[in-house]
Structure formats: structure tokens, C-alpha cells
Amino acid sequence: MGWFSWGKKEKNQEAPAKEDLWTQCTACKAMLFKEEWHKKWKVCPVCGFHDKLAARERINLLVDPKSFYEFDARITISDPLKFTDDKGSYAEKAQQACDKTGLREAVVTGRGKLHGLRIVLAVMDFNFMGGSLGSGTGEKIFRATEFARKKRMPLIIASASGGARMHEGIVSLMQMAKTSAALARLHEAGIPFISLLTNPTTGGVSASYAMLGDLNIAEPGALVGFAGRRVIEQTIKQKLPDEFQTAEYVREHGFIDLVIPRKDLRDTLHKLIQYSMNTKVD
Amino acid sequence: MSFDFEKPLEDLETRIRELTALKESKPEVQTNIDKLSLRLEEECKAIYSRLTAWQTVQVARHPERPSLRDYIAGLFTDFIELHGDRCFGDDQAIIGGFATFEKHRVLIIGHQKGKSVEENIRFNFGMARPEGYRKALRLLRLAEKFHLPVISFIDTSGAFPGLDAEERGQAEAIARNLRDMSRIATPIVVLVTGEGGSGGALGIGVGDKILMLSNSVYSVISPEGCASILWRDGAKAPEAAEALKITAPALLKLKIIDEIIPEPVGGAHRNMDGVMKAVRKSLLKHLAELKGLSIKKLLDRRYEKFAKIGRF
């Protein structure tokens, strides 16, 4: 079995075979041969656009084959507020998200090896309710961070999120404090934490763990910011530049160490972990 | 300023005022005044005991609601404001400094909202920029170094969503506060006095006790924001306010906060002295309890407090 899941059937079953073989770049609209595109980890060979990776895809990108052991796979959504809006209940939406992604929460956590180095990894999945940070998400990240501290293993969190999950109200807001508190202890224990910011990383996730890396690494073009573009434009009554809140823009303003293309991510992380665990390298 | 749901109160107040003006010439109206005053109090109690979530939001945002400066004047002596984040500037939306509370020397931080247009412009409506959060953290570190307990007053619609705030790292500033406040080695009491607006509130909201005034709110997103995203219609804010469970009783039930401080009948904006009395009593109790703990115990409990939040 390959590193990506072909299992997710296209919605439109009547689509001709051509549609299965080809895909279109979201950014430049170039027609791309799907298999090639997948081999490049969903990076457009024409314009370099980095499309979103599902959590499992990113795990396969980052860790050595068969080295990943998942933590807390059974943690899933509870509905603390019994939240309902005019389109239905949170419980139903959550179930749809589970069915759509094959996940039970917006993050997959576990341990694995990166070029032989032991790491703890948390990878968010934007396909699961916009990667929103809910109780289960927070708990999994909290536990992974605790595991990293206790086992003295470097922690990598790959974020992809619009922010806190509204449907869990204040409980989701508090996950920002909870995950950050765990990172405080990790930091005091001298264990490295690398935050990988992928498209998009905004709101409550950027305002908690995603910005707390010893090293903050982003993928090219990733949207990284706190408030949404529309809200800012309405507040300050002016149009924002196109490059506003891109990874490169945020690096220029001093909040991201490196912008690394996906093809170099694994090797770069390997080097950085070696520097960060200098006395500990096997 | 008053709200639709306060209309009956307003009518009673007007009639009492009118009768009071007549008192000189017709002393017999006093009985009527007394009757109406009693009815006013009962109506007040009735209306305020069944506020909807959305009505509570309006009370929490009332322009005459006590602001940070009222609490400073009403509860503390000898406030010495300290300025600046030692990095960029001195945000006026979050202020702080040393103060004396009864027999305790403490450090206060808090969001500052204005009561007039000029003030609101100066304080940016209590919406802080990164330098505000960084100033708060700087002061928290001072409090730790000088062994001063901290009282943090929360009243903001949210962190400022502006170009400059983004460029100077709004997200990073809040994130760092969340991380570092969890380890600041001195007692921290957090009090939500008005609006607890999302990350902008939480950015100075990590502590050992989280208290809320009875008509304050605390939410992950404003009801209007939530309504415009999930209902695709900002006018559905009352529905969103209900669904988000943002009132003090709802948050106590969810075990997010430790205590509700009761406001006087008719809300804090009607009786400043009453609010001060209630807040003083609560703060004294919590400070005494927290000061009795060893720092290790204090920080372990703080960690545990946040660690256990969530259902999954």
C-alpha cells in the first residue's frame, strides 16, 4: 500500500476516467497528471503551489516507513455544549467529518522515526472540520506533549487549522491554554519543539502552540496569521496586500525561522532535530 | 443608554422622577413614590433574573458598566501605573501596575475600555495589540520576581484585528502569554468584569482562579461573528449567543470558572458601590487561599486546572 489513500472515492461517480487520471492545480489551474502530483506530495510542478495534505499523507511524508505508532486513536468528539445551529447539530457535523476523513478528531498523534531519529508527532488535518481545535484535538496534543517530555523525545506539531472550534465554545478556547501549558513544561524540561505551520494556520491555533516552536517552520505560501483578512479589512478600512499573512511575509516580520518546500521538509527537519538534540543524538 | 428589555424600568424611573419634582408642592405623593420605588426594585429583580444570553451580552457591553479604572479607584489604594513592553511601545488597551488591596500589595493588569468616544479611541476600545500582551507579560514577570500576587481584569471584545497587530505578531504575543502565564510563580486571580472576548481575553486570562461577574460573558467568538459564520447571518447573534453558552452560570456549570460574583439587582452599571463590595469580598477570599499555598502546589494546581478542561 502506498503512502496515500486512494480509498476516498471521488464524490462524482459518473465522472469519466479522464477525471480520475487528471487533476487541476488549485492555484494556477494547470492540468496535472494525478499520479505525478501525488508523487510530488501534492505540490504543483508548474507553479509550486503546496496543496493541503491529509494527516496520514503528511505522516507518511515525514516518518520512516512502518515506524509510526499512533496514540489515542479512540479519542473523538463529545459535544459539551449540545451545540446546534440552523443547519443541524454539531454531533451530526462531527459524524460527517469522521465519515469523510476516516479520522476521529482533527489531529493524529503518535511517535515515529525520522531518518532513524525518534520523534513525537502531531499532525492536524484541515479536512476534519477545518482542522479546528476542539477538546479532543487539544487533549491529543496535550498528551503527545506530555509523552515527549516524559520520554525526552523531540516534538513536532504540524498545524493546519482555522482556529478554535466554535461548536465547543469556551471549552475549545481553553484548549489553547491547555496545550500551551503542556508546552511550557516541555520547554522547561529542555525538550525541543518544532512547529510546522502549513496552509492555513490561523486564529486560536496560531495564537497557541503553532507560534510556540523553538523553531517555527512554514511551507511556502501557507496562510499564517491571527485574524482573518476580511475582518482586518473591515476594521482598518483598507485593502491588504496580496502577500499579507503568507509564510514568507510572516518570516519577513520575524515570526517564522524558515520557509521550506515540501520536498526538502524531511531532510531539513532531520538536520534541525540533530542540532536541537545535540548531546542526545544516537 | 438603556435596552429594550429595560423599557418597563425606564418608565417607572421616569414616573418616580416626575413625582419627586412635585413633592415640594404636594407632599402626599411620597406614598406613591415609595410604592413605585418598590415596584421598580421588584421589576428590576424580575427582569435581571431572566436575562437571555443575548441580553446578558448587551449588559456586559453597557457603556456605563464599571471599567478597569472604576475598579482601580474603588478597590485599590496607591495605584502606580507602569508603562511599556520594553520592545515597541505602551499599549493603552491593556494597562497595569502596582497597587494596594486591603492589606495586600498586588500587581494589577487589565483591559481598559473607555466611556467616551475620545477615551475609546485612545484605549482602542479595549482591543490590545501585541505590545499590550507583551507589557502584561513583562509585568507578570515583575510580579513573580517581587512576589506580588496578580489580579487580572478582563474586559475586551477581542485582540485588535489590524495590519500592524498582525505584523508585530499578535498570535505569537498571545501564545507566549498562554505558555508563560501557566508557569508564573505567583498567585494569579482572573476576573471577567464585562466581555471576555476569545484569545484577546485569554491572553491575560490564565490563572489560579477564574471569576466572573454575574452579567459578564466569556466566549470563543463573538455571537455576531459566530452567527455570520455558522448561520451566514450576523443578525442571528441572539441564537448564537444562546448556543455558545457564554454566560457565567453556563460556564460555572461547564466547570470553566470557579465562582460567579453576584452583581447588585439591575446590573453593575446601576450600583457601582454594590459591585465593588462583592468583588472585594471575593478577591479577599481567593487571595487568602492562594497565598497559603506553596509555589509548587500553586503551579501544579494551575496546570491541573487547565489540563482537565475538555470532553472527548
Tab-separated table of C-alpha atoms in Angstrom, chain A residues 75-76 78 81 83 85-87 135 139 142-143 146 164 166-167 169-178 180-182 184-185 188 206-208 212 225-227 232 235-236 240 244-245 249 253 255, chain B residues 134 159-163 166-172 174-176 178-179 182-183 198-199 202 206 218-221 226 229-232 243-245 251 254 256 299-300 303 306-307 309-312:
chain	number	residue	atom	x	y	z
A	75	ILE	CA	-10.335	9.921	21.240
A	76	THR	CA	-13.206	11.510	19.416
A	78	SER	CA	-18.011	14.743	22.536
A	81	LEU	CA	-22.470	22.352	24.704
A	83	PHE	CA	-24.458	22.782	20.078
A	85	ASP	CA	-27.165	25.868	14.550
A	86	ASP	CA	-29.802	26.291	11.862
A	87	LYS	CA	-28.172	23.658	9.676
A	135	SER	CA	-11.486	19.248	23.186
A	139	GLU	CA	-6.321	16.529	24.608
A	142	PHE	CA	-1.611	17.721	25.321
A	143	ARG	CA	-0.940	14.007	25.768
A	146	GLU	CA	3.454	15.089	27.894
A	164	ALA	CA	-10.640	27.147	17.805
A	166	MET	CA	-16.810	27.341	17.706
A	167	HIS	CA	-19.122	24.399	18.324
A	169	GLY	CA	-17.403	27.305	22.693
A	170	ILE	CA	-15.292	28.237	25.669
A	171	VAL	CA	-14.167	24.637	26.093
A	172	SER	CA	-12.293	24.876	22.803
A	173	LEU	CA	-10.859	28.297	23.699
A	174	MET	CA	-9.396	26.755	26.836
A	175	GLN	CA	-7.594	24.120	24.740
A	176	MET	CA	-5.267	26.950	23.734
A	177	ALA	CA	-4.274	27.419	27.365
A	178	LYS	CA	-4.125	23.686	27.983
A	180	SER	CA	0.368	25.901	25.817
A	181	ALA	CA	0.698	24.867	29.459
A	182	ALA	CA	1.969	21.456	28.370
A	184	ALA	CA	5.647	25.341	28.962
A	185	ARG	CA	6.659	22.211	30.855
A	188	GLU	CA	11.391	23.860	30.952
A	206	SER	CA	-1.579	30.268	15.615
A	207	ALA	CA	-2.231	32.076	18.929
A	208	SER	CA	-1.226	28.995	20.908
A	212	LEU	CA	5.454	28.475	20.292
A	225	GLY	CA	-1.958	34.810	10.831
A	226	PHE	CA	-4.212	35.612	13.734
A	227	ALA	CA	-7.265	37.489	12.467
A	232	ILE	CA	-8.944	43.156	9.278
A	235	THR	CA	-11.597	47.074	10.817
A	236	ILE	CA	-8.939	49.238	9.212
A	240	LEU	CA	-4.457	44.420	2.358
A	244	PHE	CA	-0.228	39.635	3.568
A	245	GLN	CA	-0.173	36.704	6.020
A	249	TYR	CA	5.544	37.703	4.815
A	253	HIS	CA	8.304	40.164	10.087
A	255	PHE	CA	7.923	35.136	13.459
B	134	ARG	CA	3.923	41.801	25.962
B	159	ALA	CA	-7.456	41.273	20.420
B	160	PHE	CA	-7.152	44.023	17.819
B	161	PRO	CA	-7.530	42.687	14.274
B	162	GLY	CA	-5.295	45.147	12.454
B	163	LEU	CA	-2.477	45.148	9.954
B	166	GLU	CA	-0.528	41.098	12.647
B	167	GLU	CA	2.877	42.365	11.563
B	168	ARG	CA	4.106	42.632	15.118
B	169	GLY	CA	2.941	39.101	15.896
B	170	GLN	CA	-0.459	39.196	17.585
B	171	ALA	CA	-0.638	35.413	17.500
B	172	GLU	CA	2.841	34.980	18.935
B	174	ILE	CA	-0.927	35.783	22.880
B	175	ALA	CA	0.589	32.316	22.515
B	176	ARG	CA	3.603	33.258	24.616
B	178	LEU	CA	-0.651	31.453	27.451
B	179	ARG	CA	2.504	29.405	27.788
B	182	SER	CA	0.904	28.861	33.186
B	183	ARG	CA	4.283	28.984	34.946
B	198	SER	CA	-11.754	34.970	22.835
B	199	GLY	CA	-7.942	34.849	22.588
B	202	LEU	CA	-7.387	34.533	27.387
B	206	VAL	CA	-4.512	32.123	32.560
B	218	TYR	CA	-16.792	34.796	28.090
B	219	SER	CA	-16.719	33.299	24.630
B	220	VAL	CA	-14.552	31.702	21.975
B	221	ILE	CA	-16.004	34.084	19.376
B	226	CYS	CA	-20.341	33.046	15.153
B	229	ILE	CA	-20.054	32.124	10.018
B	230	LEU	CA	-22.417	29.333	11.082
B	231	TRP	CA	-25.776	30.974	10.398
B	232	ARG	CA	-24.399	33.053	7.499
B	243	ALA	CA	-25.814	28.156	21.568
B	244	LEU	CA	-22.304	29.230	22.581
B	245	LYS	CA	-23.049	29.045	26.341
B	251	LEU	CA	-19.544	28.498	32.385
B	254	LEU	CA	-19.118	23.610	32.450
B	256	ILE	CA	-14.546	26.547	33.360
B	299	LEU	CA	1.652	25.754	39.858
B	300	ASP	CA	0.684	22.089	39.967
B	303	TYR	CA	-1.559	23.036	35.434
B	306	PHE	CA	-6.334	23.589	32.549
B	307	ALA	CA	-5.255	20.014	31.861
B	309	ILE	CA	-10.704	21.039	30.683
B	310	GLY	CA	-12.315	19.236	27.775
B	311	ARG	CA	-14.672	16.419	26.923
B	312	PHE	CA	-13.838	13.766	24.387
